[in-house]
PDB file of C-alpha atoms in Angstrom:
ATOM      1  CA  UNK A   1       0.102  -0.001  -0.034  1.00 83.00           C
ATOM      2  CA  UNK A   2       3.053   2.377  -0.189  1.00 90.00           C
ATOM      3  CA  UNK A   3       4.570   3.700  -3.136  1.00 92.00           C
ATOM      4  CA  UNK A   4       7.728   5.501  -3.922  1.00 93.00           C
ATOM      5  CA  UNK A   5       7.158   8.145  -6.681  1.00 94.00           C
ATOM      6  CA  UNK A   6      10.372   9.467  -8.279  1.00 92.00           C
ATOM      7  CA  UNK A   7      10.276  11.845 -11.291  1.00 92.00           C
ATOM      8  CA  UNK A   8      12.524  13.589 -13.626  1.00 88.00           C
ATOM      9  CA  UNK A   9      13.363  16.988 -12.197  1.00 81.00           C
ATOM     10  CA  UNK A  10      13.091  20.684 -13.596  1.00 79.00           C
ATOM     11  CA  UNK A  11      10.790  19.422 -16.362  1.00 82.00           C
ATOM     12  CA  UNK A  12       7.386  21.239 -16.509  1.00 84.00           C
ATOM     13  CA  UNK A  13       5.617  18.434 -18.673  1.00 86.00           C
ATOM     14  CA  UNK A  14       6.821  15.711 -16.287  1.00 89.00           C
ATOM     15  CA  UNK A  15       5.736  17.753 -13.366  1.00 90.00           C
ATOM     16  CA  UNK A  16       2.301  18.087 -14.685  1.00 91.00           C
ATOM     17  CA  UNK A  17       2.046  14.390 -15.459  1.00 93.00           C
ATOM     18  CA  UNK A  18       3.573  13.490 -12.085  1.00 92.00           C
ATOM     19  CA  UNK A  19       1.202  15.499 -10.085  1.00 94.00           C
ATOM     20  CA  UNK A  20      -1.804  13.720 -12.090  1.00 94.00           C
ATOM     21  CA  UNK A  21      -0.548  10.148 -11.477  1.00 95.00           C
ATOM     22  CA  UNK A  22       0.028  10.812  -7.748  1.00 95.00           C
ATOM     23  CA  UNK A  23      -3.466  12.120  -7.335  1.00 95.00           C
ATOM     24  CA  UNK A  24      -4.566   8.989  -8.993  1.00 95.00           C
ATOM     25  CA  UNK A  25      -2.659   6.663  -6.578  1.00 95.00           C
ATOM     26  CA  UNK A  26      -3.929   8.883  -3.495  1.00 95.00           C
ATOM     27  CA  UNK A  27      -7.589   8.339  -4.806  1.00 94.00           C
ATOM     28  CA  UNK A  28      -7.027   4.552  -4.809  1.00 93.00           C
ATOM     29  CA  UNK A  29      -5.953   4.622  -1.158  1.00 92.00           C
ATOM     30  CA  UNK A  30      -2.305   4.324  -1.419  1.00 93.00           C
ATOM     31  CA  UNK A  31       0.309   6.366   0.485  1.00 93.00           C
ATOM     32  CA  UNK A  32       2.694   7.978  -1.873  1.00 94.00           C
ATOM     33  CA  UNK A  33       6.190   8.925  -0.849  1.00 94.00           C
ATOM     34  CA  UNK A  34       8.253  11.506  -2.824  1.00 93.00           C
ATOM     35  CA  UNK A  35      11.584  12.974  -2.422  1.00 91.00           C
ATOM     36  CA  UNK A  36      12.278  15.973  -0.048  1.00 89.00           C
ATOM     37  CA  UNK A  37      13.512  17.896  -3.178  1.00 89.00           C
ATOM     38  CA  UNK A  38      10.360  17.239  -5.140  1.00 89.00           C
ATOM     39  CA  UNK A  39       8.103  18.179  -2.173  1.00 89.00           C
ATOM     40  CA  UNK A  40       9.636  21.565  -2.019  1.00 88.00           C
ATOM     41  CA  UNK A  41       8.803  22.406  -5.594  1.00 86.00           C
ATOM     42  CA  UNK A  42       4.841  22.114  -4.604  1.00 86.00           C
ATOM     43  CA  UNK A  43       4.461  19.899  -7.818  1.00 87.00           C
ATOM     44  CA  UNK A  44       2.869  16.901  -5.773  1.00 92.00           C
ATOM     45  CA  UNK A  45      -0.429  16.938  -3.690  1.00 92.00           C
ATOM     46  CA  UNK A  46       0.058  18.055  -0.001  1.00 91.00           C
ATOM     47  CA  UNK A  47      -0.845  14.617   1.236  1.00 93.00           C
ATOM     48  CA  UNK A  48       2.152  13.073  -0.113  1.00 94.00           C
ATOM     49  CA  UNK A  49       4.463  12.048   2.360  1.00 93.00           C
ATOM     50  CA  UNK A  50       8.287  12.686   2.083  1.00 91.00           C
ATOM     51  CA  UNK A  51      10.679   9.825   1.873  1.00 88.00           C
ATOM     52  CA  UNK A  52      13.768   9.466   4.062  1.00 85.00           C
ATOM     53  CA  UNK A  53      16.262   6.629   3.353  1.00 80.00           C
ATOM     54  CA  UNK A  54      16.940   6.465   7.162  1.00 78.00           C
ATOM     55  CA  UNK A  55      13.117   5.941   8.036  1.00 79.00           C
ATOM     56  CA  UNK A  56      12.310   2.388   8.167  1.00 74.00           C
ATOM     57  CA  UNK A  57       8.484   2.713   7.824  1.00 72.00           C
ATOM     58  CA  UNK A  58       9.043   5.012   4.640  1.00 67.00           C
ATOM     59  CA  UNK A  59      11.475   2.653   3.054  1.00 71.00           C
ATOM     60  CA  UNK A  60       9.245  -0.493   3.229  1.00 80.00           C
ATOM     61  CA  UNK A  61       7.518   0.664   0.106  1.00 86.00           C
ATOM     62  CA  UNK A  62       5.384  -2.205  -2.108  1.00 87.00           C
ATOM     63  CA  UNK A  63       6.257  -0.965  -5.313  1.00 91.00           C
ATOM     64  CA  UNK A  64       7.771   2.333  -7.002  1.00 91.00           C
ATOM     65  CA  UNK A  65       6.625   4.592  -9.886  1.00 94.00           C
ATOM     66  CA  UNK A  66       9.363   6.272 -12.081  1.00 93.00           C
ATOM     67  CA  UNK A  67       8.422   9.087 -14.500  1.00 93.00           C
ATOM     68  CA  UNK A  68      11.276  10.241 -16.641  1.00 88.00           C
ATOM     69  CA  UNK A  69      14.291   8.218 -18.646  1.00 85.00           C
ATOM     70  CA  UNK A  70      16.773   5.695 -17.758  1.00 83.00           C
ATOM     71  CA  UNK A  71      18.700   8.156 -15.724  1.00 84.00           C
ATOM     72  CA  UNK A  72      15.528   8.614 -13.299  1.00 87.00           C
ATOM     73  CA  UNK A  73      15.151   4.832 -13.097  1.00 85.00           C
ATOM     74  CA  UNK A  74      18.908   4.647 -12.062  1.00 82.00           C
ATOM     75  CA  UNK A  75      18.336   7.450  -9.378  1.00 85.00           C
ATOM     76  CA  UNK A  76      15.370   5.297  -8.068  1.00 86.00           C
ATOM     77  CA  UNK A  77      17.630   2.220  -7.797  1.00 82.00           C
ATOM     78  CA  UNK A  78      20.152   4.381  -6.139  1.00 80.00           C
ATOM     79  CA  UNK A  79      17.631   5.615  -3.638  1.00 82.00           C
ATOM     80  CA  UNK A  80      16.689   2.276  -2.495  1.00 79.00           C
ATOM     81  CA  UNK A  81      20.233   1.155  -2.403  1.00 72.00           C
ATOM     82  CA  UNK A  82      20.826   4.267  -0.033  1.00 70.00           C
ATOM     83  CA  UNK A  83      18.064   3.110   2.160  1.00 69.00           C
ATOM     84  CA  UNK A  84      19.403  -0.534   2.038  1.00 68.00           C
ATOM     85  CA  UNK A  85      22.779   0.940   3.228  1.00 62.00           C
ATOM     86  CA  UNK A  86      21.330   2.503   6.527  1.00 64.00           C
ATOM     87  CA  UNK A  87      19.342  -0.435   7.097  1.00 65.00           C
ATOM     88  CA  UNK A  88      22.491  -2.627   6.926  1.00 63.00           C
ATOM     89  CA  UNK A  89      24.343  -0.014   9.087  1.00 61.00           C
ATOM     90  CA  UNK A  90      21.792  -0.525  11.913  1.00 63.00           C
ATOM     91  CA  UNK A  91      21.850  -4.393  11.727  1.00 60.00           C
ATOM     92  CA  UNK A  92      25.723  -4.323  11.773  1.00 62.00           C
ATOM     93  CA  UNK A  93      25.354  -1.975  14.760  1.00 62.00           C
ATOM     94  CA  UNK A  94      23.314  -4.493  16.536  1.00 64.00           C
ATOM     95  CA  UNK A  95      25.325  -7.181  15.830  1.00 62.00           C
ATOM     96  CA  UNK A  96      28.627  -5.432  16.643  1.00 60.00           C
ATOM     97  CA  UNK A  97      30.266  -5.359  13.198  1.00 53.00           C
ATOM     98  CA  UNK A  98      29.373  -6.572   9.672  1.00 48.00           C
ATOM     99  CA  UNK A  99      30.170 -10.049   8.244  1.00 46.00           C
ATOM    100  CA  UNK A 100      29.726 -11.409   4.699  1.00 47.00           C
ATOM    101  CA  UNK A 101      27.649 -14.296   5.975  1.00 41.00           C
ATOM    102  CA  UNK A 102      25.509 -12.377   8.350  1.00 42.00           C
ATOM    103  CA  UNK A 103      24.195  -9.882   5.799  1.00 47.00           C
ATOM    104  CA  UNK A 104      20.479  -9.837   5.054  1.00 48.00           C
ATOM    105  CA  UNK A 105      19.696 -10.287   1.495  1.00 55.00           C
ATOM    106  CA  UNK A 106      16.410  -8.644   0.220  1.00 61.00           C
ATOM    107  CA  UNK A 107      15.007  -7.859  -3.133  1.00 67.00           C
ATOM    108  CA  UNK A 108      14.251  -4.298  -3.943  1.00 74.00           C
ATOM    109  CA  UNK A 109      10.612  -3.710  -4.598  1.00 83.00           C
ATOM    110  CA  UNK A 110       9.246  -3.832  -8.003  1.00 86.00           C
ATOM    111  CA  UNK A 111       9.208  -0.765 -10.167  1.00 89.00           C
ATOM    112  CA  UNK A 112       6.929   0.775 -12.877  1.00 90.00           C
ATOM    113  CA  UNK A 113       8.850   3.066 -15.336  1.00 90.00           C
ATOM    114  CA  UNK A 114       7.162   5.479 -17.584  1.00 92.00           C
ATOM    115  CA  UNK A 115       9.091   6.905 -20.315  1.00 87.00           C
ATOM    116  CA  UNK A 116       9.189  10.799 -20.318  1.00 83.00           C
ATOM    117  CA  UNK A 117      12.913  11.411 -20.610  1.00 63.00           C
ATOM    118  CA  UNK A 118      15.678  11.494 -23.424  1.00 66.00           C
ATOM    119  CA  UNK A 119      16.586   7.913 -23.246  1.00 66.00           C
ATOM    120  CA  UNK A 120      14.193   5.048 -22.594  1.00 66.00           C
ATOM    121  CA  UNK A 121      15.791   1.738 -22.938  1.00 74.00           C
ATOM    122  CA  UNK A 122      14.578   0.618 -19.471  1.00 75.00           C
ATOM    123  CA  UNK A 123      11.327   2.595 -19.388  1.00 75.00           C
ATOM    124  CA  UNK A 124       8.926   0.203 -20.605  1.00 78.00           C
ATOM    125  CA  UNK A 125       5.484   1.929 -20.226  1.00 86.00           C
ATOM    126  CA  UNK A 126       4.060   4.842 -22.301  1.00 87.00           C
ATOM    127  CA  UNK A 127       2.753   7.292 -19.782  1.00 88.00           C
ATOM    128  CA  UNK A 128      -0.381   7.995 -21.831  1.00 89.00           C
ATOM    129  CA  UNK A 129      -1.730   4.490 -20.681  1.00 88.00           C
ATOM    130  CA  UNK A 130      -0.439   5.079 -16.929  1.00 92.00           C
ATOM    131  CA  UNK A 131      -4.085   4.386 -15.694  1.00 93.00           C
ATOM    132  CA  UNK A 132      -4.431   0.964 -17.125  1.00 93.00           C
ATOM    133  CA  UNK A 133      -1.030  -0.088 -16.108  1.00 92.00           C
ATOM    134  CA  UNK A 134      -1.254   1.013 -12.422  1.00 93.00           C
ATOM    135  CA  UNK A 135      -4.706  -0.202 -12.092  1.00 92.00           C
ATOM    136  CA  UNK A 136      -3.700  -3.548 -13.125  1.00 91.00           C
ATOM    137  CA  UNK A 137      -0.673  -3.684 -10.594  1.00 90.00           C
ATOM    138  CA  UNK A 138      -3.097  -2.023  -7.806  1.00 89.00           C
ATOM    139  CA  UNK A 139      -5.882  -4.708  -8.442  1.00 88.00           C
ATOM    140  CA  UNK A 140      -3.519  -7.425  -8.501  1.00 86.00           C
ATOM    141  CA  UNK A 141      -2.190  -6.391  -5.018  1.00 81.00           C
ATOM    142  CA  UNK A 142      -5.635  -5.945  -3.550  1.00 79.00           C
ATOM    143  CA  UNK A 143      -6.639  -9.469  -5.085  1.00 83.00           C
ATOM    144  CA  UNK A 144      -3.156 -10.907  -3.797  1.00 84.00           C
ATOM    145  CA  UNK A 145      -2.596 -12.104  -7.273  1.00 84.00           C
ATOM    146  CA  UNK A 146       0.730 -12.736  -9.047  1.00 84.00           C
ATOM    147  CA  UNK A 147       1.940 -10.266 -11.587  1.00 82.00           C
ATOM    148  CA  UNK A 148       4.752 -10.529 -14.160  1.00 83.00           C
ATOM    149  CA  UNK A 149       8.111  -8.636 -13.336  1.00 82.00           C
ATOM    150  CA  UNK A 150      11.273  -8.531 -15.290  1.00 80.00           C
ATOM    151  CA  UNK A 151      14.231  -9.161 -12.938  1.00 78.00           C
ATOM    152  CA  UNK A 152      17.339  -7.300 -12.999  1.00 77.00           C
ATOM    153  CA  UNK A 153      20.588  -8.218 -11.324  1.00 76.00           C
ATOM    154  CA  UNK A 154      22.271  -5.774  -9.035  1.00 74.00           C
ATOM    155  CA  UNK A 155      25.891  -5.536  -8.115  1.00 77.00           C
ATOM    156  CA  UNK A 156      27.138  -5.380  -4.579  1.00 74.00           C
ATOM    157  CA  UNK A 157      30.199  -3.427  -3.475  1.00 76.00           C
ATOM    158  CA  UNK A 158      31.794  -4.052  -0.284  1.00 75.00           C
ATOM    159  CA  UNK A 159      35.003  -2.366   1.411  1.00 75.00           C
ATOM    160  CA  UNK A 160      36.881  -4.825   3.512  1.00 75.00           C
ATOM    161  CA  UNK A 161      39.575  -3.102   5.937  1.00 74.00           C
ATOM    162  CA  UNK A 162      42.855  -4.670   6.755  1.00 74.00           C
ATOM    163  CA  UNK A 163      41.466  -5.861   9.917  1.00 79.00           C
ATOM    164  CA  UNK A 164      39.232  -8.081   7.791  1.00 74.00           C
ATOM    165  CA  UNK A 165      36.013  -6.196   8.931  1.00 69.00           C
ATOM    166  CA  UNK A 166      33.671  -5.130   6.348  1.00 69.00           C
ATOM    167  CA  UNK A 167      31.790  -1.988   6.011  1.00 69.00           C
ATOM    168  CA  UNK A 168      28.123  -2.144   5.219  1.00 62.00           C
ATOM    169  CA  UNK A 169      27.571  -3.226   1.404  1.00 65.00           C
ATOM    170  CA  UNK A 170      26.648  -0.939  -1.330  1.00 69.00           C
ATOM    171  CA  UNK A 171      24.205  -1.942  -4.095  1.00 69.00           C
ATOM    172  CA  UNK A 172      24.245  -0.561  -7.625  1.00 73.00           C
ATOM    173  CA  UNK A 173      22.175  -1.503 -10.713  1.00 73.00           C
ATOM    174  CA  UNK A 174      24.580  -1.094 -13.770  1.00 74.00           C
ATOM    175  CA  UNK A 175      28.122  -0.368 -12.371  1.00 79.00           C
ATOM    176  CA  UNK A 176      30.192   0.670  -9.543  1.00 80.00           C
ATOM    177  CA  UNK A 177      33.226   2.776  -9.563  1.00 83.00           C
ATOM    178  CA  UNK A 178      36.307   1.887  -7.335  1.00 82.00           C
ATOM    179  CA  UNK A 179      38.451   5.126  -6.795  1.00 82.00           C
ATOM    180  CA  UNK A 180      41.894   5.305  -5.011  1.00 78.00           C
ATOM    181  CA  UNK A 181      40.826   8.619  -3.298  1.00 77.00           C
ATOM    182  CA  UNK A 182      43.362  10.996  -2.313  1.00 82.00           C
ATOM    183  CA  UNK A 183      46.183   8.674  -2.723  1.00 79.00           C
ATOM    184  CA  UNK A 184      48.734  10.426  -5.120  1.00 83.00           C
ATOM    185  CA  UNK A 185      50.026   7.131  -6.634  1.00 84.00           C
ATOM    186  CA  UNK A 186      48.352   4.519  -8.838  1.00 86.00           C
ATOM    187  CA  UNK A 187      46.034   2.181  -7.370  1.00 83.00           C
ATOM    188  CA  UNK A 188      46.626  -1.618  -7.813  1.00 84.00           C
ATOM    189  CA  UNK A 189      43.485  -3.838  -8.036  1.00 82.00           C
ATOM    190  CA  UNK A 190      43.215  -7.605  -8.248  1.00 84.00           C
ATOM    191  CA  UNK A 191      40.073  -8.654 -10.154  1.00 82.00           C
ATOM    192  CA  UNK A 192      38.553 -12.105  -9.121  1.00 82.00           C
ATOM    193  CA  UNK A 193      35.446 -13.764 -10.349  1.00 83.00           C
ATOM    194  CA  UNK A 194      33.788 -16.248  -7.900  1.00 83.00           C
ATOM    195  CA  UNK A 195      37.004 -15.899  -5.855  1.00 82.00           C
ATOM    196  CA  UNK A 196      39.355 -16.832  -8.785  1.00 90.00           C
ATOM    197  CA  UNK A 197      41.938 -14.264  -9.944  1.00 90.00           C
ATOM    198  CA  UNK A 198      41.457 -13.332 -13.437  1.00 91.00           C
ATOM    199  CA  UNK A 199      43.909 -10.403 -13.528  1.00 91.00           C
ATOM    200  CA  UNK A 200      45.450  -7.290 -11.980  1.00 91.00           C
ATOM    201  CA  UNK A 201      44.556  -3.652 -12.819  1.00 87.00           C
ATOM    202  CA  UNK A 202      46.678  -0.704 -12.236  1.00 89.00           C
ATOM    203  CA  UNK A 203      45.390   2.713 -12.753  1.00 87.00           C
ATOM    204  CA  UNK A 204      43.325   5.691 -10.891  1.00 87.00           C
ATOM    205  CA  UNK A 205      40.502   3.533 -10.712  1.00 84.00           C
ATOM    206  CA  UNK A 206      38.173   0.989 -12.190  1.00 84.00           C
ATOM    207  CA  UNK A 207      34.513   0.990 -13.386  1.00 85.00           C
TER     208      UNK A 207
END
């Protein structure tokens, strides 16, 4: 019954359609969460709630709605990855430190992406038919019926200290960047697949 609505910013046409879609969701009795930046613009109805990645209740959404292009969809995945990060920080604090075997594996909620951006390789639905698409999802949830989803594999990035402890794990959709930080020299990284060495990379970083 909770929806995280993420839209492309600074686009007048997107803003108007986003408000229309949010009002439709609210009329169906769903809680609509939006980013703080979006709330400040006044685009969305006042009854929408501000989403906070540190708020456990707000992060426990049933599905997401994205209005924009592929960049907006990647931003949506990043937001939930950030929430997942803070959730793992809390778990690790309770357990006295992170461990690879003790981490919690949870899939991200499904996302319905409507194309209104420059690129739309991953935005599967046309915004003109949003009522039919959203109604199908909402009604399936009300009837406790299954609905088809396209699954996407995420990458996990973890930082292991010299002491052997592991910082909370970051999740990303397409790629992650490993950077040497403020160190003046070149970084040297070993690349392993399933624990087996493949090659050694030397440079400023690795994508």
